Tab-separated table of N, CA and C in Angstrom:
chain	number	residue	atom	x	y	z
B	1	MET	N	141.866	32.699	249.024
B	1	MET	CA	143.020	32.796	249.899
B	1	MET	C	143.233	31.985	251.473
B	2	LYS	N	141.843	32.098	252.102
B	2	LYS	CA	141.296	32.384	253.545
B	2	LYS	C	141.559	30.595	253.348
B	3	ASP	N	141.026	29.453	252.620
B	3	ASP	CA	140.923	28.083	252.736
B	3	ASP	C	142.443	27.551	253.347
B	4	TRP	N	143.215	28.491	253.161
B	4	TRP	CA	145.108	27.478	253.437
B	4	TRP	C	145.538	28.370	254.388
B	5	LEU	N	145.516	29.405	254.335
B	5	LEU	CA	146.325	30.505	254.942
B	5	LEU	C	145.718	30.296	256.811
B	6	ALA	N	146.527	30.434	257.606
B	6	ALA	CA	146.861	30.405	258.725
B	6	ALA	C	145.976	31.552	259.277
B	7	PRO	N	144.580	31.268	260.315
B	7	PRO	CA	144.335	33.041	260.714
B	7	PRO	C	145.421	34.122	261.109
B	8	ALA	N	146.291	33.691	261.709
B	8	ALA	CA	147.241	34.523	262.429
B	8	ALA	C	148.358	35.077	261.436
B	9	ALA	N	147.905	34.864	259.417
B	9	ALA	CA	148.825	35.098	258.370
B	9	ALA	C	148.208	36.461	258.301
B	10	PHE	N	146.431	36.803	258.311
B	10	PHE	CA	146.338	37.690	258.124
B	10	PHE	C	147.055	39.178	258.854
B	11	SER	N	147.880	39.355	259.308
B	11	SER	CA	148.409	40.219	260.241
B	11	SER	C	149.742	40.808	259.723
B	12	HIS	N	150.166	40.070	259.113
B	12	HIS	CA	150.845	40.248	258.196
B	12	HIS	C	150.835	41.377	257.486
B	13	PRO	N	151.635	42.595	256.822
B	13	PRO	CA	151.445	43.919	256.555
B	13	PRO	C	151.930	43.444	255.022
B	14	ALA	N	152.586	42.310	254.361
B	14	ALA	CA	152.767	42.148	252.973
B	14	ALA	C	152.652	41.053	252.627
B	15	LYS	N	151.261	39.984	252.610
B	15	LYS	CA	151.457	38.891	252.345
B	15	LYS	C	151.930	39.351	250.041
B	16	PHE	N	151.883	37.946	249.449
B	16	PHE	CA	152.288	37.949	248.201
B	16	PHE	C	151.173	36.784	247.782
B	17	SER	N	151.051	37.018	246.449
B	17	SER	CA	149.846	35.926	245.987
B	17	SER	C	150.424	34.470	245.965
B	18	LYS	N	150.136	33.542	246.530
B	18	LYS	CA	150.405	32.353	246.364
B	18	LYS	C	150.098	31.877	244.419
B	19	LYS	N	149.488	32.142	244.167
B	19	LYS	CA	149.578	32.155	242.604
B	19	LYS	C	150.737	32.495	241.623
B	20	LEU	N	151.268	33.590	242.217
B	20	LEU	CA	152.376	33.861	241.324
B	20	LEU	C	153.721	33.265	242.020
B	21	ILE	N	153.652	32.557	242.800
B	21	ILE	CA	154.987	32.317	243.660
B	21	ILE	C	154.756	30.539	242.840
B	22	GLU	N	153.552	30.224	242.551
B	22	GLU	CA	153.505	29.137	241.879
B	22	GLU	C	153.978	28.875	240.427
B	23	ARG	N	153.524	30.152	239.989
B	23	ARG	CA	153.864	30.273	238.309
B	23	ARG	C	155.477	30.678	238.273
B	24	ILE	N	155.861	31.252	239.337
B	24	ILE	CA	157.638	30.858	239.479
B	24	ILE	C	158.519	29.995	239.592
B	25	TYR	N	157.591	29.324	240.512
B	25	TYR	CA	158.579	27.524	240.729
B	25	TYR	C	158.087	26.933	239.340
B	26	ALA	N	156.984	26.713	238.705
B	26	ALA	CA	156.629	25.913	237.902
B	26	ALA	C	157.495	26.446	236.457
B	27	HIS	N	157.940	27.540	236.182
B	27	HIS	CA	158.805	27.878	235.491
B	27	HIS	C	159.919	27.460	235.400
B	28	ALA	N	160.415	27.686	236.661
B	28	ALA	CA	161.644	26.889	237.296
B	28	ALA	C	161.852	25.449	236.866
B	29	LEU	N	161.147	24.832	237.257
B	29	LEU	CA	160.832	23.338	237.211
B	29	LEU	C	160.814	23.220	235.804
B	30	THR	N	160.363	23.639	234.711
B	30	THR	CA	160.488	23.623	233.386
B	30	THR	C	161.251	23.817	232.519
B	31	GLU	N	162.072	25.275	233.585
B	31	GLU	CA	163.399	25.303	232.374
B	31	GLU	C	164.407	24.477	233.026
B	32	GLY	N	164.119	23.747	233.883
B	32	GLY	CA	165.032	22.643	234.904
B	32	GLY	C	166.260	23.225	235.696
B	33	TRP	N	165.658	24.663	236.245
B	33	TRP	CA	166.362	25.444	237.165
B	33	TRP	C	166.008	24.793	238.342
B	34	LEU	N	164.791	24.081	238.617
B	34	LEU	CA	165.007	23.495	239.895
B	34	LEU	C	164.879	21.902	239.410
B	35	VAL	N	164.509	21.107	240.459
B	35	VAL	CA	164.131	19.562	240.357
B	35	VAL	C	163.417	18.641	241.273
B	36	ARG	N	162.358	18.828	241.258
B	36	ARG	CA	161.434	18.043	242.181
B	36	ARG	C	162.300	17.048	242.937
B	37	GLY	N	161.774	17.030	244.540
B	37	GLY	CA	162.658	15.733	245.207
B	37	GLY	C	164.049	16.082	245.060
B	38	ARG	N	164.931	17.042	244.349
B	38	ARG	CA	165.928	16.918	244.793
B	38	ARG	C	166.026	18.895	245.476
B	39	ASP	N	165.558	20.053	244.885
B	39	ASP	CA	165.801	20.963	245.348
B	39	ASP	C	165.536	21.428	246.491
B	40	THR	N	165.761	22.474	246.907
B	40	THR	CA	165.353	23.444	248.040
B	40	THR	C	165.528	24.744	247.536
B	41	VAL	N	164.535	25.174	247.906
B	41	VAL	CA	164.117	26.880	247.945
B	41	VAL	C	164.670	27.470	249.066
B	42	LEU	N	165.205	28.717	248.642
B	42	LEU	CA	165.214	29.269	250.263
B	42	LEU	C	164.077	30.407	249.906
B	43	ASP	N	163.691	30.924	250.879
B	43	ASP	CA	162.943	32.516	250.798
B	43	ASP	C	163.629	33.459	252.694
B	44	PRO	N	164.614	34.010	252.042
B	44	PRO	CA	165.051	35.083	252.965
B	44	PRO	C	164.448	35.992	254.068
B	45	MET	N	163.172	36.189	253.166
B	45	MET	CA	162.142	36.647	253.844
B	45	MET	C	160.291	35.815	253.951
B	46	ALA	N	160.633	35.236	254.483
B	46	ALA	CA	159.552	34.200	254.734
B	46	ALA	C	158.122	34.447	254.825
B	47	GLY	N	157.978	35.555	256.040
B	47	GLY	CA	156.834	35.923	255.842
B	47	GLY	C	155.378	34.982	256.672
B	48	VAL	N	154.384	35.040	256.146
B	48	VAL	CA	153.677	33.583	256.737
B	48	VAL	C	153.918	32.236	256.140
B	49	ALA	N	155.387	32.314	255.109
B	49	ALA	CA	155.328	31.304	254.165
B	49	ALA	C	154.341	30.580	253.494
B	50	THR	N	153.845	31.710	252.779
B	50	THR	CA	153.383	30.955	251.292
B	50	THR	C	154.154	30.680	250.302
B	51	GLY	N	155.702	31.210	250.253
B	51	GLY	CA	156.497	30.193	249.661
B	51	GLY	C	156.677	29.020	249.607
B	52	GLY	N	156.458	28.849	251.095
B	52	GLY	CA	156.890	26.971	251.755
B	52	GLY	C	155.692	26.364	250.880
B	53	VAL	N	154.373	26.770	250.864
B	53	VAL	CA	153.311	26.045	251.059
B	53	VAL	C	153.313	26.038	249.463
B	54	ALA	N	153.369	26.889	248.507
B	54	ALA	CA	153.286	26.519	247.197
B	54	ALA	C	154.949	25.277	246.713
B	55	ALA	N	155.741	25.837	247.722
B	55	ALA	CA	157.022	24.849	247.243
B	55	ALA	C	156.404	23.477	247.708
B	56	ALA	N	156.088	22.933	248.453
B	56	ALA	CA	155.463	21.420	249.016
B	56	ALA	C	155.089	21.122	248.174
B	57	ASN	N	154.239	22.218	247.552
B	57	ASN	CA	153.117	21.548	246.698
B	57	ASN	C	153.561	21.560	245.293
B	58	ALA	N	154.798	21.894	244.913
B	58	ALA	CA	155.600	21.859	243.692
B	58	ALA	C	156.910	19.980	243.833
B	59	GLY	N	156.255	19.716	244.756
B	59	GLY	CA	157.608	18.848	245.457
B	59	GLY	C	159.144	19.234	245.822
B	60	LEU	N	159.168	20.523	246.295
B	60	LEU	CA	160.167	21.268	246.277
B	60	LEU	C	160.677	21.295	247.951
B	61	ALA	N	161.844	21.063	248.486
B	61	ALA	CA	161.523	21.259	250.216
B	61	ALA	C	162.026	23.142	249.818
B	62	PHE	N	161.661	23.494	251.103
B	62	PHE	CA	161.875	24.604	251.315
B	62	PHE	C	162.903	25.083	252.929
B	63	GLU	N	163.158	26.005	252.677
B	63	GLU	CA	164.053	27.217	253.888
B	63	GLU	C	163.317	28.204	254.160
B	64	GLY	N	162.867	28.542	254.958
B	64	GLY	CA	162.398	30.012	255.019
B	64	GLY	C	163.145	30.807	256.415
B	65	ILE	N	162.964	32.292	256.319
B	65	ILE	CA	163.488	32.930	256.889
B	65	ILE	C	162.994	34.129	257.421
B	66	GLU	N	162.465	34.140	258.796
B	66	GLU	CA	161.789	35.229	258.957
B	66	GLU	C	162.323	35.829	260.561
B	67	LEU	N	162.380	37.414	260.725
B	67	LEU	CA	163.085	37.710	261.559
B	67	LEU	C	161.541	37.849	263.038
B	68	GLU	N	160.513	38.373	262.368
B	68	GLU	CA	159.622	38.491	263.778
B	68	GLU	C	159.335	37.280	264.275
B	69	ALA	N	159.018	36.563	265.715
B	69	ALA	CA	158.545	35.097	265.805
B	69	ALA	C	157.072	34.932	265.638
B	70	HIS	N	156.062	35.754	265.768
B	70	HIS	CA	154.851	35.654	265.753
B	70	HIS	C	154.448	35.089	264.342
B	71	PHE	N	155.108	35.885	263.144
B	71	PHE	CA	155.578	35.528	261.845
B	71	PHE	C	155.559	33.913	261.723
B	72	VAL	N	156.728	33.788	262.227
B	72	VAL	CA	157.244	32.757	262.318
B	72	VAL	C	156.342	31.331	262.624
B	73	ALA	N	155.729	31.828	263.233
B	73	ALA	CA	154.675	30.914	264.268
B	73	ALA	C	153.749	30.895	262.961
B	74	ALA	N	152.830	31.905	262.400
B	74	ALA	CA	151.971	31.739	261.820
B	74	ALA	C	152.482	30.723	260.652
B	75	GLY	N	153.886	31.385	259.874
B	75	GLY	CA	154.446	30.591	258.530
B	75	GLY	C	153.863	29.100	259.341
B	76	LEU	N	154.108	28.466	260.337
B	76	LEU	CA	154.610	27.299	260.800
B	76	LEU	C	153.406	26.712	260.296
B	77	ALA	N	151.818	27.694	260.795
B	77	ALA	CA	150.716	27.343	261.107
B	77	ALA	C	150.100	26.832	259.650
B	78	THR	N	150.826	27.894	259.025
B	78	THR	CA	149.988	27.796	257.727
B	78	THR	C	150.685	26.460	256.836
B	79	ILE	N	151.867	25.983	257.510
B	79	ILE	CA	152.642	25.271	256.606
B	79	ILE	C	151.598	23.455	257.370
B	80	GLU	N	151.586	23.823	258.110
B	80	GLU	CA	150.466	22.666	259.322
B	80	GLU	C	149.177	22.353	258.343
């Protein structure tokens, strides 16, 4: 995890597994629920943008919502 996650992101108390969201996106793509290059995923609790990185890697657009500004900054750093 340390090779792709922005250092500031480690302060978030509720990180989740990138592999888990990758599996969820892969399943949704296989089932046809999402289409690469067309669909956008919304994460209403984006945290440090783990789901955003996985979405980009899967060819999906990403919109994230996060209440705390320092986690928004960490998420943007992670995506960069």
